[in-house]
Amino acid sequence: MCVRYLGFFLLVWNPQVLHAQSAAQPCPAPSLNGGFLPPGQSAYNHEATLSYACHDGLKPAVKGWWGSSRCQNGNWSPKPQCIDEKACVPLTIPNGHFDASTDGWYGERDRIWVRCDEGYEHKDRDATPQCINGSWSSVPICEKSTESCGDPPKIPHAVILVKGYQEVFAVNSQLHYQCEYGYAAEGEDTKTITCISGTWTEGPTCTQSAAQPCPAPSLNGGFFSPGQSAYNHEATLSYACHDGLKPAVKGWWGTSRCQNGNWSPKPQCIDPNCGDYPTVPNGDVVVQVNGTSLKYQCNELYRLEGQESVACQSNGKWTEPPSCKAAFCVIDPNQTTMDDIRLSAVEYIKEGQRKHIPCIWIARTRLIRCTYGVMYSSVCCTSYDHRYIGCKSEGRIEN
C-alpha cells in the first residue's frame, strides 16, 4: 500500500485570525478529485492551512508527495488538485521566464521555452526543457551575459532617469543622467551613457554653473521702472499696465523675479474683462497683443490643434483656446507587448520618425515608425533585410 494512504496530514490553524481580521472571509471545504483531505470541517477560517494527498498514479500540483493550501479571504491558494504523476509542476528560473500554463501544470512531453531577462543569456544554450515522466529534462540557467553591464557609474550632483534599480543592463542599453539644478554637463543638464561590451561609456561631469542674468523683459500694454538692459539673478522688477489693462497677477501692479535667466512669473498685461488668459497644457503664450489677443505654441513633442490664437470677446470670455496633443509614441519596456526587443529604459519616437529597436537576437532590430500617436512595426530583421529585401510588417503595436 502506498505510504500516502497512512493519512499523513498537517493542519495549521490560528484561532486568533478571526478576531484580528474580522472582515476576512472563511473558506468552504475544498473538493478534490483523485485525492483526500483531513476529515470533517465544512469551513475554515481565513489563513487556515490545509494539507492533502493523492491516490496512486496521481500527485499534488505542487512540489512534494503531499500538498498544502491556505485560505485567503474565501479562496484556497494554491487550489488543491491532483494531477497525473507523469505531469510536471512549473519550474523556477531566476532571471528568466516562460509562458505560464492555464492549468498550473504541464503534461507529459510538453515543452516550454525559457526566455532570459535582458542582460542574461542561456547557459550551454539550454532553453527548451521537456516534461518526461514527471520531471523536466533540464533546468535552464540564465546567467549574466559577458556583453552586459552592471551598476552605472555614480556621478556627483547627478541622478539617473530610469524606473527602479536593477543589477544588470543589456548590451547597447542607454541611460540618461540629469544634473542637479544649478549644475550642468558640458553645457547641458543631461548626458547619455551606453553599455558596450560589458563596459559603460564615460559619464558626464556635473559642474556648478553660474546663475544667468535676465534681459530686460518686453511688455505689451504696460511699463517698467526705467532703464536697465539686464538684471542679476534673483533681482525683482515691478511693472504697471496702461488704462483698460491689468497685470496677470492680483493687484494693480505686478512683480516678477529673475530666475537664472528667466522672469517668473512672466510680466503680462491682460484685459480685465476676460481675466487671466487660458492655460494650455504642454503649451505656452508666445505672442501677446495689447492683452486682448494671444498666440500659443506647443512644447517639443506636441502638436497644436485648433486655432493658435485666442481673443478677448465683448462678453468677457476668451475664444476657445487650442490644445497641444502628443506627437510622439512611447515604448515602455515594462509594459510593451513586444517581448522580443531589448530595452532598459523608456524610448520616445517623434511623430513621423522611424527608429531601429534592438531585438533579443544579435544583429536583428525592429523598424518602428510613429504615425499620429500609433506605432507600426516590422518583425525582427537584419540590417540587410531592412535595407534591401524588405522586412515583413507586423502592423500596429499596442504598448
Coordinates of C-alpha atoms in Angstrom, one line a residue:
M1 CA 0.0 0.0 0.0
C2 CA 1.3 3.5 -0.9
V3 CA 2.5 5.4 2.2
R4 CA 0.2 8.2 1.2
Y5 CA -2.7 6.1 2.5
L6 CA -1.3 6.3 6.0
G7 CA -3.2 9.6 6.2
F8 CA -0.3 11.9 7.0
F9 CA -1.9 15.4 7.3
L10 CA -0.7 18.8 8.5
L11 CA -3.4 21.1 9.7
V12 CA -2.2 24.5 11.0
W13 CA -5.0 26.8 12.2
N14 CA -4.7 30.0 14.1
P15 CA -7.9 30.6 16.2
Q16 CA -7.0 34.3 16.7
V17 CA -7.1 35.1 13.0
L18 CA -10.9 35.5 13.0
H19 CA -10.6 38.2 15.7
A20 CA -7.6 40.0 14.2
Q21 CA -9.2 40.2 10.7
S22 CA -12.9 40.1 11.2
A23 CA -13.6 41.3 7.7
A24 CA -11.7 38.3 6.1
Q25 CA -14.0 35.6 4.6
P26 CA -13.8 31.9 5.7
C27 CA -13.3 29.2 3.0
P28 CA -15.7 26.3 2.4
A29 CA -14.1 22.8 2.5
P30 CA -12.5 22.3 -0.9
S31 CA -13.4 19.5 -3.3
L32 CA -10.5 17.3 -4.5
N33 CA -10.7 14.8 -7.4
G34 CA -8.3 11.9 -7.1
G35 CA -7.1 12.7 -3.6
F36 CA -8.2 13.1 0.1
L37 CA -8.3 15.8 2.7
P38 CA -8.4 15.7 6.5
P39 CA -11.8 14.6 7.7
G40 CA -14.6 16.8 8.6
Q41 CA -14.9 20.5 8.6
S42 CA -17.4 22.3 6.4
A43 CA -15.5 25.7 6.6
Y44 CA -12.1 27.0 7.6
N45 CA -11.0 30.4 8.9
H46 CA -9.0 32.9 6.9
E47 CA -5.3 32.0 6.9
A48 CA -6.0 28.4 7.9
T49 CA -3.7 25.9 6.2
L50 CA -4.9 22.5 4.9
S51 CA -2.8 19.6 3.7
Y52 CA -3.9 16.9 1.2
A53 CA -2.6 13.8 -0.5
C54 CA -3.4 12.0 -3.8
H55 CA -4.3 8.4 -4.9
D56 CA -1.9 6.1 -6.6
G57 CA -0.9 7.3 -10.1
L58 CA -1.5 10.9 -9.2
K59 CA 0.4 13.6 -7.3
P60 CA -0.3 17.2 -6.0
A61 CA 0.2 20.0 -8.5
V62 CA 3.0 21.3 -6.3
K63 CA 6.4 20.0 -5.3
G64 CA 6.4 17.0 -2.9
W65 CA 4.2 14.0 -2.4
W66 CA 1.7 15.9 -0.4
G67 CA 0.3 19.4 -1.0
S68 CA -0.8 22.3 1.2
S69 CA -3.2 25.2 0.5
R70 CA -4.1 28.3 2.6
C71 CA -7.4 30.0 2.9
Q72 CA -7.1 33.5 1.5
N73 CA -10.2 35.6 2.2
G74 CA -12.7 33.0 0.9
N75 CA -10.4 31.2 -1.7
W76 CA -7.8 28.4 -1.4
S77 CA -4.3 29.3 -2.6
P78 CA -3.0 27.4 -4.4
K79 CA -6.1 25.4 -5.4
P80 CA -5.8 21.8 -4.1
Q81 CA -5.6 19.5 -7.2
C82 CA -4.2 16.1 -8.1
I83 CA -2.5 15.6 -11.5
D84 CA -1.1 12.7 -13.4
E85 CA 2.2 11.6 -11.8
K86 CA 3.9 11.9 -15.2
A87 CA 2.9 15.6 -15.4
C88 CA 5.3 18.4 -14.3
V89 CA 4.9 21.4 -12.0
P90 CA 6.3 24.8 -13.1
L91 CA 10.0 25.5 -12.9
T92 CA 11.5 28.4 -11.1
I93 CA 14.1 30.1 -13.3
P94 CA 16.0 33.0 -11.7
N95 CA 16.4 35.9 -14.2
G96 CA 14.2 34.0 -16.7
H97 CA 10.5 33.5 -17.5
F98 CA 8.3 31.4 -19.7
D99 CA 4.6 31.2 -20.7
A100 CA 2.5 30.0 -17.8
S101 CA 0.1 27.1 -18.2
T102 CA -3.5 27.9 -17.7
D103 CA -3.9 24.7 -15.7
G104 CA -0.9 25.5 -13.4
W105 CA 1.0 22.4 -14.6
Y106 CA 2.4 20.7 -17.7
G107 CA 1.6 17.4 -19.3
E108 CA 3.9 14.5 -20.3
R109 CA 6.0 15.6 -23.3
D110 CA 5.1 19.2 -23.0
R111 CA 8.0 21.7 -23.8
I112 CA 8.5 25.2 -22.5
W113 CA 10.6 27.9 -24.0
V114 CA 12.5 29.8 -21.3
R115 CA 13.4 33.4 -22.1
C116 CA 16.2 35.1 -20.2
D117 CA 15.7 38.6 -18.9
E118 CA 17.5 41.5 -20.5
G119 CA 21.2 41.3 -19.9
Y120 CA 21.2 37.5 -19.3
E121 CA 21.8 34.6 -21.7
H122 CA 21.2 30.8 -21.6
K123 CA 24.0 28.7 -20.2
D124 CA 25.0 26.0 -22.7
R125 CA 22.2 27.2 -25.0
D126 CA 19.7 25.2 -22.9
A127 CA 16.3 26.9 -23.4
T128 CA 13.6 24.3 -24.1
P129 CA 13.2 21.7 -21.3
Q130 CA 10.7 18.9 -21.8
C131 CA 8.4 17.2 -19.2
I132 CA 9.4 13.5 -19.2
N133 CA 7.8 11.1 -16.7
G134 CA 7.1 13.7 -14.1
S135 CA 10.4 15.6 -14.3
W136 CA 11.9 18.2 -16.5
S137 CA 14.7 17.1 -18.8
S138 CA 16.8 20.0 -17.6
V139 CA 16.6 23.2 -15.6
P140 CA 17.8 26.1 -17.9
I141 CA 20.1 28.6 -16.3
C142 CA 20.0 32.3 -17.2
E143 CA 23.4 33.8 -16.4
K144 CA 24.7 37.3 -16.9
S145 CA 25.9 37.9 -20.4
T146 CA 29.5 38.8 -20.9
E147 CA 28.3 41.7 -23.0
S148 CA 26.1 43.1 -20.2
C149 CA 26.9 45.9 -17.7
G150 CA 26.5 46.2 -14.0
D151 CA 25.8 49.3 -11.9
P152 CA 26.3 52.5 -13.9
P153 CA 28.9 54.9 -12.6
K154 CA 27.8 57.2 -9.7
I155 CA 28.2 60.9 -10.8
P156 CA 28.3 63.6 -8.1
H157 CA 25.3 66.0 -8.4
A158 CA 23.5 63.8 -10.9
V159 CA 20.7 61.2 -10.9
I160 CA 19.8 58.5 -13.5
L161 CA 16.5 58.8 -15.2
V162 CA 15.4 55.2 -15.0
K163 CA 12.5 53.3 -13.4
G164 CA 13.7 51.5 -10.4
Y165 CA 17.1 49.9 -9.5
Q166 CA 18.4 46.9 -11.5
E167 CA 21.7 44.9 -11.2
V168 CA 22.2 44.1 -14.9
F169 CA 21.8 46.1 -18.1
A170 CA 21.8 44.5 -21.6
V171 CA 24.4 45.5 -24.2
N172 CA 23.5 48.7 -26.0
S173 CA 21.4 49.9 -23.1
Q174 CA 21.4 53.6 -22.7
L175 CA 20.9 55.6 -19.5
H176 CA 20.4 59.3 -19.2
Y177 CA 21.8 61.4 -16.3
Q178 CA 20.2 64.6 -15.1
C179 CA 22.4 67.1 -13.4
E180 CA 21.2 68.7 -10.1
Y181 CA 19.6 72.2 -10.5
G182 CA 22.4 74.7 -10.8
Y183 CA 24.8 72.2 -12.3
A184 CA 25.4 71.4 -16.0
A185 CA 27.2 68.7 -18.0
E186 CA 29.3 70.2 -20.8
G187 CA 26.8 73.0 -21.5
E188 CA 23.7 70.7 -21.0
D189 CA 21.9 69.3 -18.0
T190 CA 21.6 65.8 -19.4
K191 CA 24.1 63.2 -20.7
T192 CA 23.7 59.7 -22.1
I193 CA 26.0 56.7 -21.4
T194 CA 25.9 53.3 -23.3
C195 CA 26.7 49.8 -22.4
I196 CA 29.3 48.5 -24.9
S197 CA 30.9 45.0 -24.5
G198 CA 30.4 44.9 -20.7
T199 CA 31.6 48.4 -20.0
W200 CA 29.8 51.7 -19.7
T201 CA 30.9 54.7 -21.8
E202 CA 32.3 57.6 -19.9
G203 CA 29.7 59.5 -17.8
P204 CA 29.2 63.3 -17.5
T205 CA 30.8 65.7 -15.1
C206 CA 28.2 67.9 -13.5
T207 CA 29.8 71.2 -12.7
Q208 CA 28.2 74.1 -10.9
S209 CA 27.0 76.7 -13.3
A210 CA 26.9 80.4 -12.6
A211 CA 23.4 81.8 -12.3
Q212 CA 22.4 83.6 -15.5
P213 CA 21.2 87.2 -15.6
C214 CA 17.9 88.2 -17.2
P215 CA 17.5 90.6 -20.1
A216 CA 15.0 93.4 -19.6
P217 CA 11.6 91.9 -20.4
S218 CA 9.3 93.2 -23.1
L219 CA 5.8 94.2 -22.0
N220 CA 2.9 95.0 -24.3
G221 CA 0.4 97.4 -22.8
G222 CA 2.5 98.3 -19.8
F223 CA 5.7 99.9 -18.5
F224 CA 8.6 99.2 -16.1
S225 CA 10.7 101.3 -13.8
P226 CA 13.2 103.0 -16.2
G227 CA 16.1 101.6 -17.7
Q228 CA 18.3 98.6 -17.3
S229 CA 19.2 96.3 -20.2
A230 CA 19.9 93.3 -17.9
Y231 CA 19.1 92.3 -14.3
N232 CA 21.0 90.0 -12.0
H233 CA 19.8 86.6 -10.8
E234 CA 17.1 87.0 -8.0
A235 CA 16.5 90.6 -9.0
T236 CA 12.9 91.7 -8.6
L237 CA 11.1 94.1 -11.1
S238 CA 7.8 95.9 -10.7
Y239 CA 5.5 96.9 -13.6
A240 CA 2.1 98.5 -14.2
C241 CA -0.3 98.4 -17.1
H242 CA -2.0 101.1 -19.3
D243 CA -5.6 102.1 -18.9
G244 CA -8.0 99.3 -19.7
L245 CA -5.5 96.6 -18.8
K246 CA -4.3 94.9 -15.6
P247 CA -1.3 92.7 -14.6
A248 CA -1.8 89.0 -14.9
V249 CA -1.5 88.7 -11.1
K250 CA -3.5 90.0 -8.2
G251 CA -3.3 93.8 -7.6
W252 CA -3.0 96.9 -9.8
W253 CA 0.8 96.4 -10.2
G254 CA 2.8 93.2 -10.8
T255 CA 6.2 91.9 -9.8
S256 CA 8.5 89.4 -11.4
R257 CA 11.8 87.8 -10.3
C258 CA 14.8 86.8 -12.3
Q259 CA 15.3 83.1 -12.0
N260 CA 18.6 82.0 -13.7
G261 CA 17.9 83.8 -17.0
N262 CA 14.0 83.7 -16.9
W263 CA 11.4 86.1 -15.4
S264 CA 8.9 84.3 -13.1
P265 CA 6.1 84.9 -13.4
K266 CA 6.3 86.4 -16.9
P267 CA 5.3 90.1 -16.8
Q268 CA 2.0 90.4 -18.8
C269 CA -0.9 92.9 -19.1
I270 CA -4.3 91.4 -19.8
D271 CA -7.8 92.6 -20.5
P272 CA -9.7 92.9 -17.1
N273 CA -12.9 91.8 -18.7
C274 CA -11.6 88.4 -19.6
G275 CA -9.3 87.8 -16.7
D276 CA -6.3 85.5 -16.8
Y277 CA -5.5 84.0 -20.2
P278 CA -6.4 80.3 -20.8
T279 CA -3.9 77.7 -19.8
V280 CA -2.9 75.2 -22.5
P281 CA -1.3 72.1 -21.1
N282 CA 2.1 71.4 -22.8
G283 CA 1.9 74.8 -24.4
D284 CA 2.6 78.5 -23.7
V285 CA 1.9 82.0 -24.9
V286 CA 4.5 83.2 -27.4
V287 CA 2.9 86.5 -28.6
Q288 CA 0.7 88.9 -26.8
V289 CA -1.1 91.9 -28.5
N290 CA -2.3 94.6 -26.1
G291 CA -3.6 92.0 -23.6
T292 CA -6.6 91.2 -25.8
S293 CA -5.1 88.7 -28.3
L294 CA -2.8 85.8 -27.5
K295 CA -0.9 83.3 -29.7
Y296 CA 0.1 79.9 -28.4
Q297 CA 2.9 77.5 -29.2
C298 CA 3.2 73.8 -28.2
N299 CA 6.2 72.3 -26.4
E300 CA 8.5 69.9 -28.1
L301 CA 7.0 66.5 -28.9
Y302 CA 3.5 68.1 -29.0
R303 CA 1.4 69.4 -32.0
L304 CA -1.1 72.2 -31.9
E305 CA -4.7 71.5 -32.7
G306 CA -7.3 74.3 -33.2
Q307 CA -6.8 78.0 -33.6
E308 CA -3.3 79.1 -32.5
S309 CA -4.6 82.5 -31.3
V310 CA -7.3 83.4 -28.8
A311 CA -9.0 86.8 -28.3
C312 CA -10.9 88.5 -25.5
Q313 CA -14.6 88.9 -26.5
S314 CA -17.0 91.6 -25.6
N315 CA -18.8 89.1 -23.3
G316 CA -15.8 88.9 -21.1
K317 CA -14.7 85.5 -22.2
W318 CA -11.7 84.2 -24.2
T319 CA -12.4 82.4 -27.5
E320 CA -11.7 78.7 -27.5
P321 CA -8.0 78.0 -26.9
P322 CA -6.1 75.4 -28.9
S323 CA -4.9 72.1 -27.4
C324 CA -1.4 70.5 -27.6
K325 CA -1.7 66.8 -28.5
A326 CA 1.1 64.3 -28.0
A327 CA 3.1 64.0 -31.2
F328 CA 5.2 61.0 -30.2
C329 CA 5.0 57.3 -29.4
V330 CA 6.5 55.7 -26.3
I331 CA 7.8 52.2 -25.7
D332 CA 7.9 51.2 -22.0
P333 CA 9.9 48.0 -21.6
N334 CA 7.8 47.2 -18.5
Q335 CA 4.5 47.3 -20.4
T336 CA 5.2 46.7 -24.1
T337 CA 3.7 43.6 -25.8
M338 CA 6.8 43.3 -27.9
D339 CA 8.6 40.6 -25.9
D340 CA 11.4 40.1 -28.4
I341 CA 13.0 43.5 -28.0
R342 CA 15.8 44.7 -25.7
L343 CA 15.2 48.0 -23.9
S344 CA 16.4 49.1 -20.5
A345 CA 14.7 52.5 -20.5
V346 CA 11.6 54.2 -21.9
E347 CA 12.1 55.1 -25.6
Y348 CA 10.4 58.1 -27.2
I349 CA 9.7 58.2 -31.0
K350 CA 8.7 61.6 -32.5
E351 CA 5.8 61.9 -34.9
G352 CA 6.8 60.7 -38.3
Q353 CA 10.1 59.3 -37.1
R354 CA 11.4 55.8 -37.7
K355 CA 13.7 54.0 -35.2
H356 CA 15.5 50.7 -35.1
I357 CA 14.9 49.0 -31.7
P358 CA 17.3 46.1 -30.9
C359 CA 15.8 42.6 -30.7
I360 CA 16.9 39.7 -28.4
W361 CA 18.7 38.1 -31.3
I362 CA 22.1 39.5 -32.3
A363 CA 22.2 41.9 -35.3
R364 CA 18.4 42.0 -35.6
T365 CA 16.1 45.0 -35.0
R366 CA 12.5 46.1 -35.3
L367 CA 11.9 49.1 -37.5
I368 CA 9.2 51.1 -35.7
R369 CA 7.5 54.3 -37.0
C370 CA 5.2 56.6 -35.2
T371 CA 2.1 57.9 -37.0
Y372 CA -0.5 60.1 -35.2
G373 CA 0.5 58.5 -31.8
V374 CA 0.3 54.9 -33.1
M375 CA 3.3 52.6 -33.5
Y376 CA 3.7 50.4 -36.5
S377 CA 6.5 47.8 -36.6
S378 CA 8.3 45.3 -38.7
V379 CA 9.2 41.9 -37.3
C380 CA 12.8 41.4 -36.2
C381 CA 15.1 41.6 -39.2
T382 CA 18.8 42.1 -40.0
S383 CA 20.0 45.5 -41.4
Y384 CA 20.3 43.8 -44.8
D385 CA 16.7 42.7 -44.7
H386 CA 15.5 46.2 -43.7
R387 CA 17.5 47.9 -46.4
Y388 CA 17.5 45.7 -49.5
I389 CA 15.0 42.8 -49.2
G390 CA 12.2 44.3 -47.2
C391 CA 11.1 43.2 -43.8
K392 CA 7.6 41.8 -43.2
S393 CA 5.3 44.2 -41.3
E394 CA 3.8 43.1 -38.0
G395 CA 1.4 46.1 -38.2
R396 CA 0.0 48.2 -35.4
I397 CA 1.7 47.7 -32.0
E398 CA -0.1 48.2 -28.7
N399 CA 2.2 49.3 -25.9

